[in-house]
Short mmCIF file of C-alpha atoms and ligand atoms in Angstrom, two decimals:
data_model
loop_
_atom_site.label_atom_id
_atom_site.label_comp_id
_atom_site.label_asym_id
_atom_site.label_seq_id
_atom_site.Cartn_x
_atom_site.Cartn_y
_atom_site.Cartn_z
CA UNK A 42 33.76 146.81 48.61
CA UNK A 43 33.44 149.01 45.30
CA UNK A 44 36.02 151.74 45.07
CA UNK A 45 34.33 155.00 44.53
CA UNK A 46 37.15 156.42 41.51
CA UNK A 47 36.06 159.50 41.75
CA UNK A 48 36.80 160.10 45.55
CA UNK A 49 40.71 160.47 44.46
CA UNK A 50 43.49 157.54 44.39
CA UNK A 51 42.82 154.57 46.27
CA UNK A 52 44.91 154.38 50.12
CA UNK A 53 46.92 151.14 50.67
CA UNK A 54 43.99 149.67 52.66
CA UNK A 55 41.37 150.10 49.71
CA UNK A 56 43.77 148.80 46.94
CA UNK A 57 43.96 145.85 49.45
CA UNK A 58 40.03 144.99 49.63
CA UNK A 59 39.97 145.41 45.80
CA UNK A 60 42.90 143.92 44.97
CA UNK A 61 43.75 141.59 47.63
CA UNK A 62 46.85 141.03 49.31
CA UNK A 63 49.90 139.01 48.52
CA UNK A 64 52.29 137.79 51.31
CA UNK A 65 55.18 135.74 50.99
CA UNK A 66 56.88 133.06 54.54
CA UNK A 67 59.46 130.83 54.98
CA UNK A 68 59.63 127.15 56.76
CA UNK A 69 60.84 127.33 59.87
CA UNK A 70 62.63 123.98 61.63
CA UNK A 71 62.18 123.80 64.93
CA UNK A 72 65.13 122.85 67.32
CA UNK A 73 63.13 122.50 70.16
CA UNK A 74 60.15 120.48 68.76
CA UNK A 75 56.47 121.28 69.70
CA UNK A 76 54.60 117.78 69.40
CA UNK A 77 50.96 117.47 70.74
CA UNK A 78 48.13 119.61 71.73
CA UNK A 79 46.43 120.35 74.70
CA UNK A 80 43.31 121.86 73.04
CA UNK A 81 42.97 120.63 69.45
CA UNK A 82 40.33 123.22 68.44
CA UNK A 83 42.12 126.29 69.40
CA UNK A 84 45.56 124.30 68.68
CA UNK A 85 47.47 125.34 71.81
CA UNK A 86 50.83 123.44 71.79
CA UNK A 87 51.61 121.15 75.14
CA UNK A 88 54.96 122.55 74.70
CA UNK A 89 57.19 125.53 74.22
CA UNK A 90 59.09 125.37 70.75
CA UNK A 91 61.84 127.29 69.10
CA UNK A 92 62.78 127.36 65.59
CA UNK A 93 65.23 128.51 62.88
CA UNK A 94 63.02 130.34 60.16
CA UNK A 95 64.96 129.62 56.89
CA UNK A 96 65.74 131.15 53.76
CA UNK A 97 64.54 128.62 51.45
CA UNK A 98 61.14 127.27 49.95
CA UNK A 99 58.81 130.53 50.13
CA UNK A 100 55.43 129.70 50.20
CA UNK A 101 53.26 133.07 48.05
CA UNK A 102 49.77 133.62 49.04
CA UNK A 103 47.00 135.89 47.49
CA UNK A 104 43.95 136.35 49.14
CA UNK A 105 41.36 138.54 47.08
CA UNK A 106 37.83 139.00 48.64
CA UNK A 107 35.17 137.73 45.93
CA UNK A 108 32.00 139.48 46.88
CA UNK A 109 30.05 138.24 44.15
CA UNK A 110 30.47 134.36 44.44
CA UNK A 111 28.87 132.15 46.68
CA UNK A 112 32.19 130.54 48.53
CA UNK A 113 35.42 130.60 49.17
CA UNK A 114 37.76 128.94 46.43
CA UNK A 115 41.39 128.13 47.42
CA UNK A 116 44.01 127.10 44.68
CA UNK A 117 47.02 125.07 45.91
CA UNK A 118 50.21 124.95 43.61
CA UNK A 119 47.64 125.62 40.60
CA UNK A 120 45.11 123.26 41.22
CA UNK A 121 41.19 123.25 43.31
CA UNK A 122 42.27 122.48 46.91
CA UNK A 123 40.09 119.72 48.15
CA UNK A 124 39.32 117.84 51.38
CA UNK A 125 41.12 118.71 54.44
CA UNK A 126 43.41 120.81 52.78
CA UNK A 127 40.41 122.95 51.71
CA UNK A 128 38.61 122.76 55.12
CA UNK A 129 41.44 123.99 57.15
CA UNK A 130 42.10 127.37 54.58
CA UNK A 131 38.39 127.85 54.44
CA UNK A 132 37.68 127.40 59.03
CA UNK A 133 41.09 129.69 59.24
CA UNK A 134 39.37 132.59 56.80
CA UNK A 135 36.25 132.30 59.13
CA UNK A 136 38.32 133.11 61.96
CA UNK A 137 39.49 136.42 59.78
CA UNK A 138 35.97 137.71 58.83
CA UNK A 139 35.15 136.98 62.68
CA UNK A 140 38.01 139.42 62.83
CA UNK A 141 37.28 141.69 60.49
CA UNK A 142 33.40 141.93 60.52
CA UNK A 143 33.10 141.41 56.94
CA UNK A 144 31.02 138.22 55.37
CA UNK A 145 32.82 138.57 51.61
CA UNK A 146 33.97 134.87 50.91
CA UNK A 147 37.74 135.13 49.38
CA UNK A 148 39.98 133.52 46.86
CA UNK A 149 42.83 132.41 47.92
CA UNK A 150 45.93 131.40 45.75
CA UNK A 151 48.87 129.57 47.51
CA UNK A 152 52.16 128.28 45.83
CA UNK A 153 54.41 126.48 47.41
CA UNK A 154 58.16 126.13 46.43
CA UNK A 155 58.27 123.29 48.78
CA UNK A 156 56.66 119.44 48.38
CA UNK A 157 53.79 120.05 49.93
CA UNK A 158 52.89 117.63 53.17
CA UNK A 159 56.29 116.17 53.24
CA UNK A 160 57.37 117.16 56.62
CA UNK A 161 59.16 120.31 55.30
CA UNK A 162 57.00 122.64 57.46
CA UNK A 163 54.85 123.47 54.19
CA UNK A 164 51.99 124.36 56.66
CA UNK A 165 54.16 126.88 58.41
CA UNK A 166 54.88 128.67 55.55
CA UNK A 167 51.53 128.31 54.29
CA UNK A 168 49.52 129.24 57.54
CA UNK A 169 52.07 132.55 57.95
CA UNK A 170 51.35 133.57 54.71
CA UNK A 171 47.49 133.03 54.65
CA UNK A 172 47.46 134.99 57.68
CA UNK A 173 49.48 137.92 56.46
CA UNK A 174 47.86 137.76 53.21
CA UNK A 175 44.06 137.03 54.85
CA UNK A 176 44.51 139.67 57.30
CA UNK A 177 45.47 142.33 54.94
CA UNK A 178 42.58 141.29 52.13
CA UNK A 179 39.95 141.95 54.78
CA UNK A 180 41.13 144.76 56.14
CA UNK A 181 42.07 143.65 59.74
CA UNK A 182 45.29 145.25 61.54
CA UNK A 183 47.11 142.77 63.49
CA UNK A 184 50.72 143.42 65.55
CA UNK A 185 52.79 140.64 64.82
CA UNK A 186 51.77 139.10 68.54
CA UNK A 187 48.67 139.02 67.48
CA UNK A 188 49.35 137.71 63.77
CA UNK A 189 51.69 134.83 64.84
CA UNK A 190 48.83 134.08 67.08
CA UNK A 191 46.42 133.89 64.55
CA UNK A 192 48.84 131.80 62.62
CA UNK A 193 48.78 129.16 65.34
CA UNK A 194 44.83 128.14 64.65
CA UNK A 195 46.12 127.39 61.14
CA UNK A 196 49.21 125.07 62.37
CA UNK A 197 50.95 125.48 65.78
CA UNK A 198 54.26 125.98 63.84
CA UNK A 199 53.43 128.63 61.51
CA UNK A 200 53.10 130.98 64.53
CA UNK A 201 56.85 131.04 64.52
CA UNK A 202 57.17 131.66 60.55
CA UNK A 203 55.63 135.12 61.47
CA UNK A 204 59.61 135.91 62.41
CA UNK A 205 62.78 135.52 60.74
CA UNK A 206 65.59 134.11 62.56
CA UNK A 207 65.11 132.49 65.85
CA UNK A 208 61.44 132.25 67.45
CA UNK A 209 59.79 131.07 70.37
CA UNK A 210 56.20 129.63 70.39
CA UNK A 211 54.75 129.79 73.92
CA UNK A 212 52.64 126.49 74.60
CA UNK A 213 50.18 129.12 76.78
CA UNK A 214 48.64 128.78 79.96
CA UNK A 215 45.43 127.84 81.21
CA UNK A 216 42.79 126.81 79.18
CA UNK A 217 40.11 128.29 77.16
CA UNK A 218 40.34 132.24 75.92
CA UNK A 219 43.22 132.53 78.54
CA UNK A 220 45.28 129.89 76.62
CA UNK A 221 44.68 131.00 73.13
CA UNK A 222 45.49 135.03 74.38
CA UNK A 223 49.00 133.71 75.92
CA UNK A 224 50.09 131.04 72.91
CA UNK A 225 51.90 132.55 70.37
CA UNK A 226 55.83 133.20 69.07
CA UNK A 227 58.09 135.85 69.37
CA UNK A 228 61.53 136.53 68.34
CA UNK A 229 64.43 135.22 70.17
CA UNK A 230 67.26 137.72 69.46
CA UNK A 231 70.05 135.92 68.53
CA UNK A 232 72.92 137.99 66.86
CA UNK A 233 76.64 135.70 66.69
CA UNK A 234 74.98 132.67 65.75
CA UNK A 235 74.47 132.16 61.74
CA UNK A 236 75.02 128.28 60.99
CA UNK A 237 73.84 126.46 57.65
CA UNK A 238 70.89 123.61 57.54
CA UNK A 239 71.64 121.42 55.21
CA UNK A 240 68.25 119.39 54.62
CA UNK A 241 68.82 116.30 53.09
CA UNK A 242 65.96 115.16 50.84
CA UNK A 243 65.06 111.70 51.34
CA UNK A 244 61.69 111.39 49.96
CA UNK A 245 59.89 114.19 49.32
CA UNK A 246 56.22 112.07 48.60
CA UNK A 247 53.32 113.38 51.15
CA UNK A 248 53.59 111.42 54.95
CA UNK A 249 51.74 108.38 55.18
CA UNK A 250 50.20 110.19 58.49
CA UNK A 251 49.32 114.00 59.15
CA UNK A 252 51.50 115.61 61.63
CA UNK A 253 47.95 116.51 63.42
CA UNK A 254 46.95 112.49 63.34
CA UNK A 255 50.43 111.47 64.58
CA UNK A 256 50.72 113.75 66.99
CA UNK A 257 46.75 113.17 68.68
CA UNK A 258 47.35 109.41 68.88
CA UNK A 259 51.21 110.01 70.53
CA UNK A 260 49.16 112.46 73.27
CA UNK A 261 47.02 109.56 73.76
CA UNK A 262 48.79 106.28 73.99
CA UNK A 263 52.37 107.17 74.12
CA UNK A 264 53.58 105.91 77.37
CA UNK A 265 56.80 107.76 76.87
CA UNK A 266 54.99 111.41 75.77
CA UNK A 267 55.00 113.09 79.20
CA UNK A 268 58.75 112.35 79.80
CA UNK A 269 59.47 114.06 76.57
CA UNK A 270 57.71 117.20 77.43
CA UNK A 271 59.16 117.12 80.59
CA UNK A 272 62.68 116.65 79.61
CA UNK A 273 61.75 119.29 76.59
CA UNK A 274 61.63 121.88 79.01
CA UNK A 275 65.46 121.57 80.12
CA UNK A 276 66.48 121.18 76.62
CA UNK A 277 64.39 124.60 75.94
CA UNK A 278 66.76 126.59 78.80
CA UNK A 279 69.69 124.83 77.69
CA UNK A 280 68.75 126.10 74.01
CA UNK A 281 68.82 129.23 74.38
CA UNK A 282 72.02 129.24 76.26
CA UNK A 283 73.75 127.89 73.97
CA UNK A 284 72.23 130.05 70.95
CA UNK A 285 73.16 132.98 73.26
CA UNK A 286 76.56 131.74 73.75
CA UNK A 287 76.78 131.40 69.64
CA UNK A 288 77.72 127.56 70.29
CA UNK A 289 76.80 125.37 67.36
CA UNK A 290 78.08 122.35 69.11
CA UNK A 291 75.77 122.76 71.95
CA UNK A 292 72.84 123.70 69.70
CA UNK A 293 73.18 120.86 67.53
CA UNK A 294 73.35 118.32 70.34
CA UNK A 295 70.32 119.47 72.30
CA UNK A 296 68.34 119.70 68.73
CA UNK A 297 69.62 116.43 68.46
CA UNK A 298 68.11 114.52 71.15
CA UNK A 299 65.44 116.40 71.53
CA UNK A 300 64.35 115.34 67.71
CA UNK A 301 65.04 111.85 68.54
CA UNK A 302 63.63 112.04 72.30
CA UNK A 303 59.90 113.19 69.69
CA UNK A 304 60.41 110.24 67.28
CA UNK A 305 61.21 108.16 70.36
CA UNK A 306 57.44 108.77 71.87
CA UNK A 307 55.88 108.32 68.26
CA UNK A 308 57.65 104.93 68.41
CA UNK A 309 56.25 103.94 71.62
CA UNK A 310 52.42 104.83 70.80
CA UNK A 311 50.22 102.48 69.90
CA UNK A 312 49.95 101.61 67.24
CA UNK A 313 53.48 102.78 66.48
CA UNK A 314 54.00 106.23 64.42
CA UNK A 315 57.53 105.76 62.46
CA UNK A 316 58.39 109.21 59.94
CA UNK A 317 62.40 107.43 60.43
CA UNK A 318 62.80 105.42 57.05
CA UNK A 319 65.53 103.43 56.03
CA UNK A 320 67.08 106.57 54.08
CA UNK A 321 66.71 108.21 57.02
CA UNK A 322 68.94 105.83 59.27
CA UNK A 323 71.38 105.61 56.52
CA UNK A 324 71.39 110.17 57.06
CA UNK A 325 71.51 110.18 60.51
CA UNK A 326 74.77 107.33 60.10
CA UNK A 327 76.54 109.82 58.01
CA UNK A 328 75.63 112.36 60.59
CA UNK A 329 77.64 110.39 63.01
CA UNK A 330 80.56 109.91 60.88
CA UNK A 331 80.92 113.03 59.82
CA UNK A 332 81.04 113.95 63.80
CA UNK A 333 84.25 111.54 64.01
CA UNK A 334 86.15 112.73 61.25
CA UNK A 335 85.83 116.29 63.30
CA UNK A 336 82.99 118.00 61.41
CA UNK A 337 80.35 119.15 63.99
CA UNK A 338 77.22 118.19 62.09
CA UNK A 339 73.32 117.59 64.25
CA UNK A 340 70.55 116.18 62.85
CA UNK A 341 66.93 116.98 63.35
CA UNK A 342 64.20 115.05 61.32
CA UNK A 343 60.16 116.20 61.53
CA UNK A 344 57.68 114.69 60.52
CA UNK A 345 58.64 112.81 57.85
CA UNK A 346 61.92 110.60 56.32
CA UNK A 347 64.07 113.84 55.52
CA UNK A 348 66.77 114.99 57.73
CA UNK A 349 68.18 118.26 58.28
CA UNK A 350 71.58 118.75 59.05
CA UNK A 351 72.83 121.78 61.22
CA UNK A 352 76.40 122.66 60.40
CA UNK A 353 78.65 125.98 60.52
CA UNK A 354 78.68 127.61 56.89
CA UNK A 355 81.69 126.74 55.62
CA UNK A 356 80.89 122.68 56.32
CA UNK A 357 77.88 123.15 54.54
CA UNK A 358 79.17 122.22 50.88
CA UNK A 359 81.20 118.58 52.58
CA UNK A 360 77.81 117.89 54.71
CA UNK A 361 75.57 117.92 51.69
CA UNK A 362 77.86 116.01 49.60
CA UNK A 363 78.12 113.36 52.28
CA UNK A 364 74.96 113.04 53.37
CA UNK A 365 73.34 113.11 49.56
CA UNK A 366 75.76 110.15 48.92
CA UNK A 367 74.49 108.24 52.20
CA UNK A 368 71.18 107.35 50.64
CA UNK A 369 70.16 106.18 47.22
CA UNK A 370 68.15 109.08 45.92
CA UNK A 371 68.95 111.67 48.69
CA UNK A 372 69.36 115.05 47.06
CA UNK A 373 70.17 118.51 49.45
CA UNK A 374 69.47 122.25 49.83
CA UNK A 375 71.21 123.98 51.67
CA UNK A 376 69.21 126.38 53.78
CA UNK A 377 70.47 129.79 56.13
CA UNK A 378 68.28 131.65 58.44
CA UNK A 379 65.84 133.59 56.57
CA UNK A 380 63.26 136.16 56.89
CA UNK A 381 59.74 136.76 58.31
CA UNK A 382 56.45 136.95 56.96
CA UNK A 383 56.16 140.08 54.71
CA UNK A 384 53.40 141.36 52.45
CA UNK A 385 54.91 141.09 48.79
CA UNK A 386 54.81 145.06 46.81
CA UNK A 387 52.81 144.80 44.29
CA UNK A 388 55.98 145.97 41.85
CA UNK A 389 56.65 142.61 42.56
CA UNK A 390 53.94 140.39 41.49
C1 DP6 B 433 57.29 117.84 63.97
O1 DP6 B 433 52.59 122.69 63.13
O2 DP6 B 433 52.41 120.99 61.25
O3 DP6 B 433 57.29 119.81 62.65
O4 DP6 B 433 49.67 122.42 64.58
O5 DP6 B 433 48.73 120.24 63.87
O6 DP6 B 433 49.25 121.95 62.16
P1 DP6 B 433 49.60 121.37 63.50
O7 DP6 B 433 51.05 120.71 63.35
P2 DP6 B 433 52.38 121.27 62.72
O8 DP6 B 433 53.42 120.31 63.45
C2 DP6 B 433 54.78 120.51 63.40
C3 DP6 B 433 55.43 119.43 64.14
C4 DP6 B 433 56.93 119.31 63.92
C5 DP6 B 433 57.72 120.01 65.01
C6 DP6 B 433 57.75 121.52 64.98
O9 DP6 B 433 57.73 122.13 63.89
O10 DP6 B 433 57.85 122.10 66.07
#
């Protein structure tokens, strides 16, 4: 849209459309894992899921709207985004010109301070951002309901990078419209409770599989699946119990097994899904030791060979240090609960 000058200063919402709009999001780990999808197209979880946003690896996207070129062009870490990469950024700004009424393709710039695609929740960041970002370039006002839902069509788990903190993603009910309207996060107020992830780096190289892939062929052939989203439902209650009650020891054991109850049904599909690598084992074995010599340390592990470690704050220096010198390689950040999505000033670019 061309800025008439001469009408006076430009508003907020007309710098935007000229300008475009910058947003920075954080990962988010989930402790209660979502894992499958009942409706792949409008990517409604199976199950309810509840993460720990952190305060570590931002991902910083610009969306500008680029009336005068023929496409959409995405950048990703400084380089042409290709493939499915490209596809998914370029069906998820459809949905925001459906939004928004406009037909302007965009550019979109995205920088991750996170290995991208190595099970470090670079797509939650990334799909919080873009929608932020997206939504604000085209002019569309979204509540955060309404954002973190649109954030779900991008990746299931970026709906919950929309919040800082704690945050629950609803799986949704029904199908159709009625499932899309009722799937999305929210914040789970948790105020006493302010532990340290420590995530152990064990290869940060891109998965072998897609989280999407892995999780489609689980849903299908995973005899054990339905048990797990069954028994993910009790760990969900028991969750946020314990996150009420401020009990790390409880947390960490139900993030725990649930983690390992997920890995378990990627094990049993067929052919077998395995993110666990040897690194990983050697982690989850320092994990356990650390547990006997009376440090409370859980594990949870995505998807992908790294591990992160929940542990109270002042742990978090002995945790890294032992679990960095469990595998050859293994380097750690250590990560706190961080923010929500937020649109970055532009004093600040
Ligand atoms: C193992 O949200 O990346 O990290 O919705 O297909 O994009 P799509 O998947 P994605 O999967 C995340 C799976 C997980 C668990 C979780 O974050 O809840």
């Amino acid at each position: 849209m061309a800025i008439d000058r001469k009408a006076g200063p430009a508003g907020p919402r007309e710098r935007a459309l000229e300008r475009g709009a910058t947003a920075v999001a954080h990962p988010n780990i989930a402790l209660i894992k979502y894992w499958g999808k009942s409706d792949e197209r409008l990517v409604i979880p199976y199950v309810d899921s509840l993460s720990m946003t952190l305060d570590v690896f931002p991902t910083v996207t610009t969306v500008r709207l680029t009336p005068g070129e023929p496409s959409d062009t995405v950048s990703l870490d400084g380089a042409p985004a290709v493939g499915e990469p490209l596809r998914r950024v370029i069906d998820f700004l459809e949905l925001i010109r459906e939004l928004s009424g406009r037909i302007e393709p965009a550019a979109v710039d995205t920088r991750n301070a996170v290995p991208t695609g190595a099970g470090l929740a670079s797509s939650a960041s990334g799909f919080a951002a873009l929608a932020l970002a997206g939504v604000t370039a085209y002019g569309v006002d979204l509540d955060a309901t309404a954002l973190s839902r649109l954030a779900r069509r991008g990746s299931a788990s970026a709906s919950r990078s929309v919040f800082g903190g704690f945050a629950l993603c609803h799986a949704g009910r029904g199908i159709g419209a009625a499932a899309d309207l009722s799937s999305y996060a929210e914040p789970v107020p948790v105020t006493d409770f302010d532990p340290a992830l420590v995530i152990a780096l064990v290869d940060a190289g891109p998965k072998a599989v897609s989280s999407r892939a892995a999780m489609r062929r689980t849903v299908e052939t995973s005899p054990l699946y339905q048990a797990w989203t069954i028994s993910s439902k009790g760990d969900l209650l028991d969750m946020r119990a314990a996150l009420h009650r401020g009990d790390l020891e409880a947390v960490g054991e139900i993030a725990e097994r649930n983690a390992l109850g997920m890995h378990a049904t990627m094990l049993a599909a067929r052919p077998a899904v395995r993110y666990l690598s040897p690194g990983t084992l050697a982690v989850l074995d320092s994990v356990l030791q650390l547990r006997a010599d009376g440090i409370p340390a859980y594990a949870t592990m995505d998807a992908g060979p790294n591990v992160k470690v929940l542990c109270h704050r002042a742990h978090a220096d002995r945790v890294a240090e032992t679990v960095s010198g469990a595998a050859p390689g293994c380097s750690t950040v250590i990560a706190r609960r961080g923010p929500g999505a937020r649109l970055r000033a532009e004093a600040e670019e």
